[in-house]
């Protein structure tokens, strides 16, 4: 592996870094406190090619590989994890089309998603089926050449803001994973309605909702892959988006480390900056080494996927390790800041709240350990 960035990658990284510093970071605390959804900033990211990055160039997108995507995501997440989650949920919503869409579907839906500013949402989780995807209950009943969807999804990022939804539903609940199909729907499909916005602990700028499907009619041409292939499409999607979650966690951890180094240099105790104390230095050193390791694992898994290698285990390792690191590093950042760290005057308490969600979404870290162990035992 050669992780030296070329000129194009450095320019991409710099453009994301500048956008995060100039447009995201200044509104992060406000959106966190008010729960405001910063649609204008997301549109700006799309205009700059920092969002919807998986849409291939032949369909008008940036067509970034996963390695390059991790460079962008780390920078954006440095500015605000909630806003970055809204941006990256597009790629999560679009990846099933990339992996399983026919050439006609790719053309139609990528041009629909990227031709004008439209957010995408990935509808997999349900009230009774978050980790157990094969147990999902959203029913797809056949009606002539169409399917009729009935049920609900929950914890859907961009749930109330999306113009395109990729949706997983079952033809037969008793068939478990063999009954699942994947569909693409337009946001204004009759019968599709978002519920109220969740009042979350962290990542409050992102829009998370229940989405209801009441008799939503979907033509068969909007099904991705064959009937019964939906489970594998969902798993392959998550395999290839988990490195980006790792990168998002690295962005949070890096910000927490930078804030802590700056604070330790300024804050004085016992007549000297606290950076002079070994107790603080060791915390900073651990934060730095863990963040660096998380970045390397993340880039390794993305690099493998870009080369078409099977990466279920490495994606799960990257997601699990990097998000656990983000939780530890942000908790230590609050500790380095002492009482100040526990107040909203300083950014580290938000980082800690934002990091918690990383261990839960796109598969809890318990699920990641399950995936890693299963892959190990198969080898
Ligand atoms: N890629 C392709 N196919 C896969 C796969 C993958 N990564 N993982 C599993 N499959 C296939 C299996 O090979 C098996 O195929 P066969 O029918 O040929 O035997 C089938 O899918 C069923 O797999 P498995 O028996 O492992 O399924 P389980 O029901 O035991 O569930 C877990 C597997 C728990 C790993 C899965 O449900 C999961 O990832 N859950 C977490 C979901 C998640 O991340 N949710 C977050 C919400 S989305 S933001």
XYZ file of C-alpha atoms and ligand atoms in Angstrom:
428
model
C 0.000 0.000 0.000
C 1.224 3.466 -0.874
C -0.714 6.101 1.011
C 1.255 9.089 -0.244
C -1.338 11.520 -1.579
C -0.906 12.776 -5.138
C -1.517 16.397 -6.191
C -5.184 15.778 -7.062
C -5.813 14.130 -3.681
C -4.042 16.935 -1.825
C -6.167 19.497 -3.689
C -9.350 17.554 -2.880
C -8.363 17.323 0.786
C -7.557 21.033 0.879
C -10.874 21.963 -0.717
C -12.770 19.879 1.903
C -10.624 21.343 4.696
C -11.352 24.899 3.573
C -15.079 24.192 3.255
C -15.169 22.649 6.739
C -13.337 25.625 8.288
C -15.246 28.351 6.432
C -18.775 26.968 6.073
C -19.319 24.065 8.474
C -17.432 24.825 11.695
C -18.910 28.348 12.122
C -22.515 27.033 12.178
C -21.866 23.751 14.000
C -22.671 24.922 17.540
C -25.789 26.810 16.399
C -27.202 23.811 14.501
C -26.345 21.557 17.441
C -28.246 23.748 19.865
C -31.253 24.547 17.695
C -31.465 21.268 15.748
C -31.650 23.398 12.574
C -31.069 21.488 9.325
C -28.450 23.425 7.297
C -29.818 22.694 3.822
C -28.055 25.683 2.219
C -24.638 24.451 3.389
C -25.386 20.931 2.138
C -26.303 22.408 -1.238
C -23.019 24.310 -1.285
C -21.126 21.060 -0.563
C -22.950 19.451 -3.503
C -22.060 22.395 -5.783
C -18.391 21.990 -4.843
C -18.429 18.234 -5.530
C -17.974 17.373 -1.848
C -21.308 15.577 -1.600
C -22.935 12.756 -3.648
C -19.318 11.823 -4.381
C -20.064 8.221 -5.412
C -22.071 9.271 -8.495
C -19.869 8.218 -11.449
C -18.401 10.862 -13.743
C -20.371 9.545 -16.760
C -23.553 10.458 -14.880
C -22.333 13.930 -13.960
C -20.869 13.104 -10.534
C -17.417 13.314 -8.971
C -17.028 9.519 -9.109
C -14.657 9.419 -6.166
C -13.223 6.106 -5.070
C -13.593 5.181 -1.435
C -10.040 6.127 -0.472
C -10.564 9.663 -1.798
C -13.965 9.754 -0.112
C -12.324 9.082 3.261
C -10.061 12.110 2.700
C -13.097 14.344 2.179
C -15.123 12.868 5.027
C -12.374 13.272 7.641
C -12.061 16.965 6.786
C -15.804 17.657 6.807
C -16.278 15.780 10.083
C -13.596 17.939 11.676
C -16.097 20.781 11.149
C -19.253 18.984 12.354
C -20.154 15.304 12.524
C -23.902 15.938 12.288
C -23.610 17.960 9.075
C -21.178 15.393 7.642
C -23.583 12.566 8.464
C -26.248 14.383 6.417
C -23.777 14.674 3.531
C -22.593 11.066 3.687
C -26.098 9.629 4.068
C -26.480 10.517 0.375
C -23.739 8.130 -0.568
C -25.248 5.486 1.684
C -28.583 5.979 -0.099
C -26.985 5.938 -3.561
C -24.590 3.012 -3.080
C -27.255 0.292 -3.643
C -27.820 1.835 -7.097
C -24.068 1.800 -7.735
C -23.760 -1.837 -6.668
C -26.963 -3.338 -8.040
C -28.550 -0.931 -10.520
C -28.831 -1.868 -14.204
C -27.173 0.586 -16.644
C -30.623 2.143 -17.266
C -31.345 2.462 -13.516
C -27.923 3.984 -12.846
C -28.468 6.560 -15.568
C -32.003 7.396 -14.452
C -31.410 7.599 -10.709
C -27.938 9.120 -10.640
C -29.036 11.862 -12.990
C -32.176 12.333 -10.882
C -30.112 12.464 -7.642
C -27.307 14.662 -8.955
C -28.931 16.687 -11.743
C -30.347 19.108 -9.249
C -29.775 19.223 -5.513
C -31.572 16.221 -4.023
C -30.672 14.361 -0.867
C -30.850 10.578 -0.648
C -31.879 8.383 2.296
C -31.159 4.702 3.006
C -34.186 2.980 4.533
C -33.162 -0.288 6.173
C -33.677 -0.082 9.967
C -37.063 -0.719 11.518
C -38.508 -0.366 15.023
C -38.150 -4.148 15.543
C -35.263 -4.805 13.131
C -32.173 -2.622 13.544
C -29.373 -5.154 13.894
C -31.405 -8.112 12.615
C -31.845 -7.066 9.001
C -33.287 -10.455 7.953
C -36.148 -9.827 10.420
C -37.399 -6.668 8.718
C -41.178 -6.377 8.400
C -41.893 -3.702 5.749
C -44.085 -5.683 3.359
C -43.874 -5.577 -0.449
C -47.003 -7.196 -1.896
C -47.165 -7.867 -5.609
C -49.962 -6.229 -7.561
C -49.717 -6.858 -11.293
C -46.348 -5.510 -12.384
C -46.065 -3.322 -9.269
C -45.298 -3.758 -5.577
C -47.307 -2.153 -2.773
C -45.256 -1.212 0.299
C -46.772 -1.113 3.785
C -44.942 -0.551 7.076
C -42.377 1.825 8.551
C -38.646 2.471 8.768
C -36.922 4.235 11.634
C -33.687 6.133 12.380
C -33.593 7.288 8.767
C -30.956 9.971 8.178
C -32.298 12.687 5.806
C -35.681 11.006 6.424
C -37.642 14.257 6.135
C -35.394 15.968 3.608
C -34.695 13.402 0.894
C -35.796 13.422 -2.750
C -34.739 9.789 -3.255
C -35.139 6.816 -0.918
C -33.590 3.363 -1.286
C -35.895 1.039 0.586
C -35.615 -2.584 1.700
C -38.831 -4.578 2.019
C -39.836 -8.229 2.223
C -42.070 -10.275 -0.042
C -42.451 -12.925 2.663
C -41.620 -12.268 6.307
C -41.113 -15.960 7.029
C -38.439 -16.241 4.312
C -36.056 -14.034 6.377
C -33.136 -12.772 4.232
C -34.291 -14.705 1.139
C -37.478 -12.621 0.868
C -35.919 -9.152 0.851
C -35.978 -6.794 -2.156
C -34.397 -3.368 -2.687
C -36.312 -0.508 -4.334
C -35.644 3.118 -5.324
C -38.433 5.620 -4.665
C -38.906 9.295 -5.336
C -39.423 11.435 -2.249
C -42.910 12.504 -3.310
C -44.223 8.956 -3.884
C -47.881 8.907 -2.715
C -48.124 7.152 0.661
C -44.516 7.870 1.692
C -44.508 10.226 4.684
C -41.806 11.164 7.200
C -42.662 11.225 10.914
C -41.400 13.704 13.479
C -37.727 14.554 13.777
C -35.912 12.645 16.554
C -34.587 14.797 19.420
C -31.096 13.287 19.600
C -28.260 13.542 22.137
C -25.677 14.401 19.459
C -25.306 14.963 15.722
C -28.331 17.191 16.126
C -27.855 18.953 12.786
C -28.718 15.726 10.976
C -32.353 14.931 10.244
C -33.344 11.546 11.693
C -36.918 10.286 11.381
C -39.379 7.465 11.121
C -40.594 7.101 7.509
C -44.068 5.627 6.930
C -45.077 3.640 3.849
C -48.855 3.442 3.506
C -49.782 1.615 0.324
C -46.857 3.039 -1.653
C -47.052 1.724 -5.242
C -43.641 0.924 -6.782
C -43.265 -0.216 -10.407
C -41.061 -3.291 -10.903
C -38.559 -1.206 -12.899
C -37.703 0.519 -9.582
C -36.532 -2.768 -8.023
C -32.741 -3.107 -7.729
C -31.445 -6.583 -8.559
C -33.688 -9.626 -8.473
C -36.358 -10.498 -5.922
C -34.635 -11.884 -2.823
C -31.334 -10.103 -3.497
C -32.102 -7.155 -1.229
C -30.340 -8.556 1.844
C -27.060 -9.095 -0.007
C -27.363 -5.615 -1.583
C -27.785 -4.096 1.899
C -24.789 -6.033 3.271
C -22.564 -5.122 0.317
C -23.620 -1.478 0.689
C -22.676 -1.452 4.364
C -19.356 -3.186 3.630
C -18.458 -0.356 1.302
C -19.743 2.577 3.344
C -18.283 1.582 6.740
C -14.809 2.945 5.872
C -16.427 6.377 5.472
C -17.909 6.027 8.953
C -14.380 5.254 10.150
C -13.169 8.445 8.445
C -15.979 10.453 10.036
C -14.869 9.160 13.438
C -11.241 10.062 12.663
C -12.348 13.620 11.827
C -14.090 13.905 15.224
C -11.072 12.446 17.060
C -8.610 14.726 15.249
C -10.659 17.785 16.166
C -10.778 16.662 19.812
C -7.010 16.168 19.830
C -6.330 19.568 18.244
C -8.643 21.321 20.708
C -6.928 19.518 23.603
C -3.386 20.374 22.495
C -4.342 24.049 22.090
C -6.090 24.120 25.475
C -3.233 22.342 27.275
C -0.789 24.948 25.981
C -2.918 27.849 27.236
C -4.488 26.611 30.446
C -2.277 27.199 33.467
C -2.282 25.343 36.799
C 0.291 25.326 39.600
C 1.944 28.266 37.831
C 2.580 26.519 34.498
C 0.668 25.458 31.346
C -0.944 22.054 31.965
C 0.836 20.792 28.804
C 3.948 20.604 31.011
C 2.431 17.835 33.153
C 3.190 14.263 32.194
C -0.344 13.206 33.170
C -1.714 15.471 30.430
C 1.065 14.645 27.949
C 0.326 10.918 28.216
C -3.357 11.516 27.521
C -2.498 13.600 24.455
C -0.026 10.958 23.275
C -2.625 8.186 23.567
C -5.184 10.332 21.738
C -2.674 10.923 18.909
C -1.600 7.292 18.548
C -5.162 5.972 18.541
C -6.301 8.574 16.002
C -3.386 7.736 13.724
C -4.110 3.996 13.921
C -7.796 4.607 13.201
C -6.903 6.663 10.127
C -4.626 3.929 8.794
C -7.216 1.168 9.284
C -9.844 3.322 7.631
C -7.681 4.087 4.617
C -6.600 0.447 4.348
C -10.202 -0.809 4.162
C -11.098 1.888 1.598
C -8.012 1.025 -0.454
C -9.052 -2.656 -0.467
C -12.573 -1.855 -1.647
C -11.238 0.409 -4.414
C -9.249 -2.589 -5.650
C -12.307 -4.831 -5.667
C -11.053 -6.962 -2.772
C -13.605 -8.494 -0.384
C -13.423 -6.297 2.671
C -16.281 -7.205 5.037
C -13.824 -7.920 7.856
C -11.604 -4.904 7.232
C -14.560 -2.523 6.864
C -15.997 -3.774 10.133
C -12.593 -3.502 11.851
C -12.144 0.064 10.592
C -15.648 1.153 11.594
C -15.465 -0.487 15.015
C -11.926 0.611 15.884
C -12.226 4.192 14.626
C -15.574 4.847 16.307
C -14.395 3.368 19.630
C -11.324 5.618 19.292
C -13.521 8.668 18.663
C -15.470 7.899 21.859
C -12.294 7.462 23.933
C -10.481 10.459 22.484
C -13.430 12.830 22.878
C -13.979 11.626 26.460
C -10.311 12.323 27.199
C -10.603 15.713 25.488
C -13.340 16.647 27.963
C -11.058 15.429 30.774
C -8.119 17.550 29.542
C -10.457 20.572 29.497
C -11.661 19.811 33.065
C -14.770 21.734 34.168
C -14.596 23.889 31.025
C -14.885 20.784 28.883
C -18.242 20.005 30.446
C -19.723 23.325 29.318
C -20.988 24.486 25.949
C -18.399 27.279 25.995
C -15.933 24.764 24.572
C -16.515 22.452 21.595
C -15.400 19.188 23.185
C -18.663 18.228 24.935
C -20.381 18.321 21.510
C -17.628 16.136 20.062
C -18.217 13.592 22.832
C -21.992 13.542 22.243
C -21.454 13.280 18.474
C -18.959 10.424 18.895
C -21.457 8.289 20.825
C -23.693 7.885 17.782
C -20.749 6.566 15.753
C -20.665 3.417 17.909
C -24.348 2.833 17.177
C -25.222 3.681 13.574
C -24.352 1.774 10.394
C -24.273 -1.333 12.556
C -23.534 -1.186 16.274
C -19.985 -2.019 17.289
C -21.325 -5.270 18.726
C -22.553 -6.166 15.210
C -19.137 -5.200 13.782
C -17.472 -7.615 16.216
C -19.938 -10.295 15.112
C -19.034 -9.680 11.444
C -15.297 -9.764 12.247
C -15.616 -12.994 14.249
C -17.732 -14.705 11.570
C -15.197 -13.790 8.883
C -12.339 -15.044 11.082
C -14.053 -18.348 11.711
C -14.818 -18.764 7.998
C -11.186 -18.206 6.965
N -21.977 -9.497 1.377
C -22.687 -10.336 0.588
N -23.495 -11.310 1.097
C -23.545 -11.437 2.448
C -22.817 -10.592 3.305
C -21.989 -9.596 2.717
N -21.269 -8.760 3.466
N -23.072 -10.935 4.577
C -23.921 -11.963 4.528
N -24.209 -12.261 3.238
C -25.052 -13.364 2.748
C -24.594 -14.677 3.393
O -23.559 -15.288 2.643
C -25.867 -15.498 3.372
O -26.056 -15.988 2.055
P -26.801 -17.388 1.724
O -28.241 -17.111 1.657
O -26.256 -17.769 0.387
O -26.421 -18.349 2.809
C -26.946 -14.452 3.618
O -26.388 -13.200 3.207
C -27.381 -14.370 5.080
O -26.254 -14.058 5.864
P -26.181 -14.334 7.434
O -26.649 -15.730 7.714
O -24.813 -13.964 7.893
O -27.268 -13.303 7.987
P -27.731 -12.956 9.471
O -29.197 -12.824 9.488
O -27.099 -13.896 10.448
O -27.220 -11.432 9.715
C -25.749 -9.592 10.211
C -26.006 -10.950 9.527
C -26.060 -9.560 11.695
C -24.269 -9.388 9.992
C -26.581 -8.513 9.493
O -27.948 -8.627 9.793
C -26.106 -7.093 9.779
O -25.112 -6.614 9.224
N -26.818 -6.360 10.684
C -26.482 -4.975 10.978
C -27.192 -4.081 10.040
C -26.780 -2.661 10.167
O -25.623 -2.309 10.025
N -27.769 -1.792 10.430
C -27.529 -0.408 10.520
C -28.605 0.308 9.853
S -28.216 0.855 8.314
S -27.575 2.650 8.648
